[in-house]
Coordinates of C-alpha atoms in Angstrom, one line a residue:
M206 CA -88.7 61.6 195.2
T207 CA -87.8 58.8 192.7
Q208 CA -84.1 58.4 192.0
M209 CA -83.4 59.3 188.4
P210 CA -81.4 56.7 186.4
T211 CA -77.8 57.7 185.6
V212 CA -77.2 58.5 182.0
T213 CA -73.8 58.7 180.2
R214 CA -72.4 60.4 177.1
Q215 CA -72.5 57.0 175.4
D216 CA -76.3 56.9 175.9
F217 CA -76.4 60.1 173.7
D218 CA -75.1 58.1 170.8
S219 CA -77.6 55.3 171.2
V220 CA -80.8 57.5 171.3
M221 CA -80.0 60.9 169.7
V222 CA -79.8 61.8 166.0
P223 CA -76.1 62.1 165.2
N224 CA -76.1 65.8 164.1
Y225 CA -74.2 66.8 167.3
N226 CA -71.0 65.6 168.8
P227 CA -71.1 66.9 172.3
A228 CA -68.2 66.8 174.8
A229 CA -67.6 63.8 177.0
V230 CA -68.6 65.7 180.1
I231 CA -72.3 66.2 181.1
P232 CA -72.9 69.3 183.2
V233 CA -75.6 68.8 185.8
R234 CA -75.6 72.1 187.8
G235 CA -74.7 75.7 187.2
Q236 CA -74.5 78.8 189.4
G237 CA -73.4 82.2 188.1
S238 CA -70.4 81.6 185.8
R239 CA -69.5 78.2 187.3
V240 CA -70.8 74.8 186.1
W241 CA -70.3 71.3 187.6
D242 CA -70.4 68.0 185.8
Q243 CA -71.6 64.5 186.8
D244 CA -68.4 63.9 188.7
N245 CA -68.8 67.3 190.5
R246 CA -65.8 68.8 188.6
E247 CA -66.0 72.5 188.3
Y248 CA -65.7 74.6 185.1
V249 CA -65.6 78.3 184.6
D250 CA -68.1 79.1 181.8
L251 CA -66.8 81.6 179.2
A252 CA -69.0 80.2 176.5
G253 CA -72.4 81.3 177.9
G254 CA -74.3 78.6 176.0
I255 CA -73.2 80.3 172.8
A256 CA -73.9 83.8 173.9
V257 CA -77.2 82.9 175.6
S258 CA -76.6 82.9 179.3
V259 CA -76.2 86.7 179.6
L260 CA -76.9 86.6 183.4
G261 CA -75.1 83.3 184.0
H262 CA -76.7 80.2 185.4
C263 CA -79.8 80.3 187.7
H264 CA -79.9 84.0 188.2
P265 CA -82.3 84.8 191.1
A266 CA -84.4 87.2 189.0
M267 CA -84.9 84.6 186.3
V268 CA -85.6 81.8 188.8
Q269 CA -88.2 84.0 190.6
A270 CA -89.9 85.0 187.3
L271 CA -90.1 81.5 186.1
Q272 CA -91.4 80.1 189.4
A273 CA -94.0 82.8 189.8
Q274 CA -95.3 82.4 186.3
S275 CA -95.3 78.6 186.4
E276 CA -97.9 78.8 189.1
R277 CA -100.2 81.1 187.1
L278 CA -100.3 80.2 183.4
W279 CA -98.2 78.1 181.1
H280 CA -99.7 78.3 177.6
L281 CA -102.5 79.7 175.6
S282 CA -101.3 79.7 171.9
N283 CA -101.8 82.8 169.7
V284 CA -105.6 82.3 169.9
M285 CA -105.4 84.6 172.9
T286 CA -102.7 87.0 174.1
N287 CA -101.3 87.1 177.6
E288 CA -99.9 89.7 180.0
P289 CA -96.2 88.7 180.1
A290 CA -96.0 88.9 176.2
I291 CA -97.6 92.4 176.2
R292 CA -95.3 93.6 179.0
L293 CA -92.2 92.3 177.3
A294 CA -93.2 93.8 173.9
Q295 CA -93.9 97.2 175.6
K296 CA -90.4 97.2 177.1
L297 CA -88.7 96.2 173.9
V298 CA -90.5 98.9 172.0
A299 CA -89.6 101.5 174.6
A300 CA -85.9 100.5 174.5
T301 CA -85.4 100.3 170.7
F302 CA -86.3 101.8 167.3
A303 CA -89.2 99.3 167.0
D304 CA -93.0 100.0 167.1
R305 CA -94.1 96.4 166.8
V306 CA -92.8 93.0 168.1
Y307 CA -93.4 89.4 166.9
F308 CA -92.5 86.6 169.3
C309 CA -91.3 83.1 168.5
N310 CA -89.0 80.5 170.0
S311 CA -85.5 80.9 168.5
G312 CA -83.2 83.0 166.4
A313 CA -83.9 80.9 163.3
E314 CA -87.6 81.5 163.7
A315 CA -87.0 85.3 164.2
N316 CA -85.0 85.4 161.0
E317 CA -87.5 83.3 159.1
A318 CA -90.2 85.8 160.1
A319 CA -87.9 88.7 159.2
F320 CA -87.2 87.3 155.7
K321 CA -90.8 86.5 155.0
L322 CA -92.0 89.9 156.2
A323 CA -89.4 91.6 153.9
R324 CA -90.7 89.8 150.9
R325 CA -94.3 90.3 151.9
Y326 CA -93.7 94.1 152.4
A327 CA -92.0 94.4 149.0
S328 CA -94.8 92.5 147.3
D329 CA -97.4 94.7 148.9
H330 CA -95.7 98.0 148.0
F331 CA -93.7 97.2 144.8
G332 CA -95.0 93.9 143.4
P333 CA -93.8 90.3 143.4
D334 CA -90.7 90.9 141.3
K335 CA -89.0 92.7 144.2
H336 CA -88.1 89.6 146.1
E337 CA -84.4 89.2 146.1
I338 CA -82.4 89.2 149.4
I339 CA -78.7 90.1 149.7
S340 CA -76.7 88.7 152.5
F341 CA -73.0 88.2 153.2
Q342 CA -70.5 85.4 152.9
Q343 CA -69.7 83.6 156.1
A344 CA -73.0 84.9 157.6
F345 CA -75.1 82.7 159.8
H346 CA -78.9 83.2 160.2
G347 CA -80.2 79.9 161.4
R348 CA -80.8 76.3 160.4
T349 CA -84.2 76.3 158.7
L350 CA -84.0 75.8 154.9
F351 CA -84.8 79.5 154.2
T352 CA -82.4 80.9 156.9
V353 CA -79.6 78.6 156.2
S354 CA -79.9 79.5 152.5
V355 CA -79.8 83.2 153.2
G356 CA -76.7 82.6 155.4
G357 CA -73.5 82.6 153.4
Q358 CA -71.9 79.3 154.3
P359 CA -72.4 76.6 151.6
K360 CA -71.5 73.8 153.9
Y361 CA -74.8 74.2 155.7
T362 CA -76.9 73.8 152.6
E363 CA -75.0 70.9 151.1
G364 CA -77.4 68.0 150.5
F365 CA -80.5 70.0 151.2
G366 CA -81.2 71.4 147.8
P367 CA -82.9 72.8 145.9
V368 CA -82.7 75.9 148.1
P369 CA -84.9 79.0 147.9
Q370 CA -84.1 81.3 145.1
G371 CA -83.5 85.0 144.8
L372 CA -80.6 85.1 147.2
H373 CA -77.2 86.7 146.7
H374 CA -74.1 86.4 148.9
I375 CA -71.3 89.0 148.8
P376 CA -68.2 89.7 150.8
Y377 CA -68.7 91.3 154.2
N378 CA -67.4 94.8 154.8
D379 CA -67.3 95.4 151.0
L380 CA -69.5 98.3 150.0
D381 CA -68.5 98.1 146.4
A382 CA -69.6 94.5 146.2
L383 CA -73.1 95.6 147.5
K384 CA -73.3 98.4 145.0
A385 CA -72.7 96.0 142.2
V386 CA -75.5 93.7 143.2
I387 CA -78.3 95.7 144.8
G388 CA -81.1 96.9 142.5
E389 CA -84.7 97.3 141.9
R390 CA -85.4 93.6 142.5
T391 CA -83.8 93.7 146.0
C392 CA -86.3 93.6 148.8
A393 CA -83.9 93.4 151.7
V394 CA -80.2 93.3 152.8
V395 CA -79.6 91.2 155.9
M396 CA -76.5 91.4 158.0
E397 CA -75.0 90.8 161.4
P398 CA -73.5 94.0 162.8
M399 CA -70.7 91.7 163.9
Q400 CA -70.5 88.2 162.3
G401 CA -70.5 85.6 164.9
E402 CA -70.2 82.1 163.5
G403 CA -68.2 83.6 160.6
G404 CA -65.3 84.4 162.9
I405 CA -66.2 87.4 165.2
V406 CA -65.8 90.1 162.5
P407 CA -67.3 93.5 163.3
A408 CA -68.7 95.7 160.6
N409 CA -66.8 98.8 159.7
E410 CA -68.8 101.9 160.6
A411 CA -68.5 103.3 157.1
F412 CA -69.7 100.0 155.6
I413 CA -72.7 99.7 157.9
Q414 CA -73.8 103.3 157.2
G415 CA -73.2 102.7 153.5
V416 CA -75.5 99.7 153.6
R417 CA -78.2 101.8 155.2
A418 CA -77.9 104.4 152.5
L419 CA -78.0 101.9 149.6
C420 CA -81.1 100.3 151.1
D421 CA -82.8 103.7 151.2
E422 CA -81.8 104.4 147.6
H423 CA -83.2 101.2 146.3
N424 CA -86.3 100.9 148.5
A425 CA -84.9 97.8 150.2
L426 CA -85.4 97.0 153.9
L427 CA -82.3 96.6 156.1
I428 CA -82.5 93.6 158.4
F429 CA -80.1 93.3 161.3
D430 CA -79.6 89.8 162.7
E431 CA -78.8 90.6 166.3
V432 CA -79.5 87.1 167.6
Q433 CA -75.9 86.9 168.9
T434 CA -75.0 90.5 169.3
G435 CA -78.2 91.6 171.1
M436 CA -79.2 91.9 174.7
G437 CA -76.2 93.7 176.0
R438 CA -73.6 91.5 174.4
T439 CA -71.6 94.3 172.8
G440 CA -72.0 96.8 175.7
H441 CA -75.2 98.2 174.1
L442 CA -78.6 96.7 174.4
Y443 CA -78.4 96.1 170.7
A444 CA -75.3 96.6 168.5
Y445 CA -77.1 98.9 166.1
Q446 CA -77.0 101.5 168.8
A447 CA -73.2 101.6 168.6
Y448 CA -73.3 102.5 164.9
D449 CA -75.9 105.3 164.7
V450 CA -77.7 103.2 162.1
V451 CA -81.3 102.1 162.5
P452 CA -82.6 98.9 160.7
D453 CA -86.1 98.3 159.5
I454 CA -86.3 94.9 161.0
L455 CA -84.2 93.3 163.8
S456 CA -84.1 89.7 165.0
S457 CA -83.4 88.9 168.6
A458 CA -83.0 85.6 170.5
K459 CA -80.2 83.8 172.5
G460 CA -79.6 86.3 175.3
L461 CA -83.2 87.6 175.2
G462 CA -84.3 84.6 177.3
G463 CA -81.0 84.2 179.2
G464 CA -81.3 80.4 178.6
F465 CA -85.1 80.1 178.3
P466 CA -86.0 79.5 174.6
V467 CA -87.5 82.7 173.1
G468 CA -87.1 84.8 170.0
A469 CA -88.4 88.1 168.8
M470 CA -88.6 90.1 165.5
L471 CA -88.7 93.9 166.0
T472 CA -89.9 96.3 163.3
S473 CA -91.6 99.5 162.5
E474 CA -95.3 100.0 162.3
K475 CA -95.2 100.6 158.6
V476 CA -93.4 97.4 157.8
A477 CA -95.3 95.3 160.4
A478 CA -98.6 96.2 158.6
S479 CA -97.8 93.7 155.9
F480 CA -98.1 90.8 158.4
V481 CA -101.9 90.9 158.4
V482 CA -103.9 88.3 160.3
G483 CA -103.1 84.8 159.1
T484 CA -99.9 85.6 157.2
H485 CA -97.5 84.2 159.8
G486 CA -97.6 82.6 163.3
S487 CA -96.2 80.4 166.0
T488 CA -98.0 78.1 168.4
Y489 CA -95.6 78.7 171.2
G490 CA -94.5 82.2 170.2
G491 CA -95.2 84.7 173.1
N492 CA -95.4 81.8 175.6
P493 CA -96.1 83.3 179.1
L494 CA -93.2 81.4 180.7
A495 CA -90.7 82.5 178.1
C496 CA -91.9 86.1 178.1
S497 CA -91.9 86.3 181.9
V498 CA -88.2 85.1 182.0
A499 CA -87.3 87.4 179.1
E500 CA -88.8 90.4 180.8
A501 CA -86.7 89.7 183.9
V502 CA -83.6 89.4 181.8
L503 CA -84.3 92.7 180.0
D504 CA -84.9 94.5 183.3
Q505 CA -81.5 93.3 184.5
V506 CA -79.5 93.9 181.3
N507 CA -80.9 97.2 180.2
T508 CA -79.2 99.3 182.9
P509 CA -76.2 101.6 182.7
T510 CA -74.5 99.6 185.4
L511 CA -74.6 96.3 183.6
L512 CA -73.8 97.7 180.1
D513 CA -70.9 99.8 181.4
G514 CA -69.7 96.7 183.2
V515 CA -69.7 94.8 179.8
R516 CA -67.4 97.4 178.3
E517 CA -65.0 97.3 181.3
R518 CA -64.9 93.5 181.3
S519 CA -64.3 93.6 177.5
E520 CA -61.2 95.7 177.9
W521 CA -59.7 93.4 180.6
L522 CA -60.5 90.2 178.6
R523 CA -59.0 91.6 175.4
S524 CA -55.8 92.7 177.2
R525 CA -55.4 89.3 178.9
L526 CA -55.9 87.4 175.6
E527 CA -53.4 89.7 173.9
A528 CA -50.9 88.9 176.7
I529 CA -51.6 85.1 176.2
A530 CA -51.1 85.6 172.4
A531 CA -47.8 87.4 173.0
D532 CA -46.6 84.8 175.5
T533 CA -47.4 81.7 173.5
G534 CA -47.6 82.8 169.8
A535 CA -50.8 80.9 169.5
F536 CA -53.0 83.8 168.2
K537 CA -52.5 86.5 165.6
E538 CA -55.5 88.7 166.3
I539 CA -57.9 89.4 169.1
R540 CA -61.1 91.1 167.9
G541 CA -64.7 91.7 168.7
M542 CA -67.1 94.0 170.7
G543 CA -68.1 93.9 174.3
L544 CA -68.2 90.3 175.6
L545 CA -68.2 88.6 172.2
I546 CA -64.5 88.2 171.5
G547 CA -62.6 86.1 169.0
A548 CA -59.0 85.0 169.1
E549 CA -57.8 84.0 165.7
V550 CA -55.1 81.3 165.7
A551 CA -51.7 82.0 164.2
E552 CA -50.6 80.3 161.0
P553 CA -48.8 77.3 162.6
F554 CA -52.2 76.4 164.3
A555 CA -54.4 77.0 161.2
G556 CA -57.6 74.9 161.5
Q557 CA -56.9 73.9 165.1
A558 CA -59.3 76.2 167.0
R559 CA -61.1 73.2 168.4
D560 CA -57.8 71.8 169.8
F561 CA -57.6 74.9 172.0
L562 CA -61.3 74.5 173.0
N563 CA -60.7 70.8 174.0
A564 CA -57.5 71.7 176.0
A565 CA -59.3 74.5 177.7
L566 CA -62.1 72.1 178.8
E567 CA -59.6 69.7 180.2
A568 CA -58.1 72.7 182.2
G569 CA -61.6 73.5 183.6
V570 CA -62.9 76.3 181.4
M571 CA -65.6 76.3 178.7
V572 CA -65.0 78.3 175.5
L573 CA -66.3 78.2 172.0
V574 CA -65.0 78.2 168.4
A575 CA -66.2 80.4 165.5
G576 CA -65.1 78.4 162.5
P577 CA -61.9 76.3 162.4
N578 CA -59.5 79.3 163.1
V579 CA -61.2 81.4 165.9
V580 CA -61.6 80.6 169.6
R581 CA -64.7 82.5 170.8
F582 CA -65.5 83.9 174.2
A583 CA -69.1 84.8 175.2
P584 CA -69.3 84.8 179.0
A585 CA -72.1 86.1 181.2
L586 CA -72.3 89.9 181.0
N587 CA -72.2 90.0 184.8
I588 CA -69.4 87.5 185.3
P589 CA -67.4 88.3 188.5
Q590 CA -63.9 89.5 187.9
A591 CA -62.6 86.6 190.0
D592 CA -64.3 84.1 187.6
L593 CA -63.0 85.9 184.6
E594 CA -59.4 85.8 185.9
L595 CA -59.6 82.2 186.9
G596 CA -61.1 81.3 183.5
L597 CA -58.3 83.0 181.6
Q598 CA -55.7 81.4 183.8
R599 CA -57.1 78.0 183.0
F600 CA -57.4 78.9 179.3
A601 CA -53.7 79.9 179.3
E602 CA -52.9 76.5 180.7
G603 CA -54.8 74.9 177.8
V604 CA -53.1 77.1 175.2
K605 CA -49.7 76.3 176.5
K606 CA -50.5 72.5 176.4
V607 CA -51.5 72.8 172.7
V608 CA -48.5 74.9 171.8
G609 CA -46.2 72.5 173.7
Q610 CA -47.6 69.5 171.9
A611 CA -47.0 71.2 168.6
A612 CA -43.5 72.0 169.5
A613 CA -42.8 68.4 170.5
A614 CA -44.3 66.9 167.4

């Protein structure tokens, strides 16, 4: 085998578009919840590729599924269907509220399809004037022009105008704000059951149930963006199952493929009927490789043992983070659901969440941020207790370093 040339972090800057600023280390190998870089230094992964690697790195079931499918069939496009796509859709329908599934390649694409379907359904049933979409401030729904416009963070649309019209953004967990805006022109309300990029903020049960009731009252569809909260992340296959509220459309990605790019939009038969032949599509959507891997992930995740384990690990992780907060004074609140947990920094460290991330990486553990004030944790759902304990030990070391530097300044 030909020796591959060595690449460095500096090479990234010379050949890649500068929209990312990745860390200095370049991981080259992963196994379970451990990752090794080019210098063979080990890290505990509590980031999960931004809530993607639900089974960790190189899980045997995923590897076997990909290897087996890679020897059978790679691609057909949507001119023909394929067995893995149908099998995966059947299992998603059986496990959720949905009757129909549309496959794509990412969360942004799943949300794009959801928003287009909502407008098309409203146009079919109520006319073109019913086209407005309501979403929530600090929401995140993707980076296409439509999805980033629906998301409630202006920084992501700056310089990309004019943006699509007919969109309203209101405070999250504020039912009165929704009552003031929703009306006969509203075709859909879109929300994350727990805001991810917006700071790991779960919906109040009364709020999410109230949103469902208002949508019904105004003939508007309820769209749940479960790109980050789906596939077992909250201790339920999808977070809506924890709230006793059923959406009309649900978007799924990230953990669905466990690291292989795949997205899905789930919906009812009635709503799906508006996507007649030719109205929407994706060349790669439903790819046999992606669907084979996703089926293997779903088979592993959608079990009582794994989902119960998520809730158990969640309790331990929260208690350990609360202990670190009490010991260091670095965090004022620990919140979240399942294994999507946020630690909001205390006032003396406002805006410094990334400092904790960088210090943690130096200590040998990978974490995330959710905005400038929240450190985010999204480890593999099956992370061994030993890895979780070591990761939090290393995180505590990083926290103490940041706190110590602040005290010395």
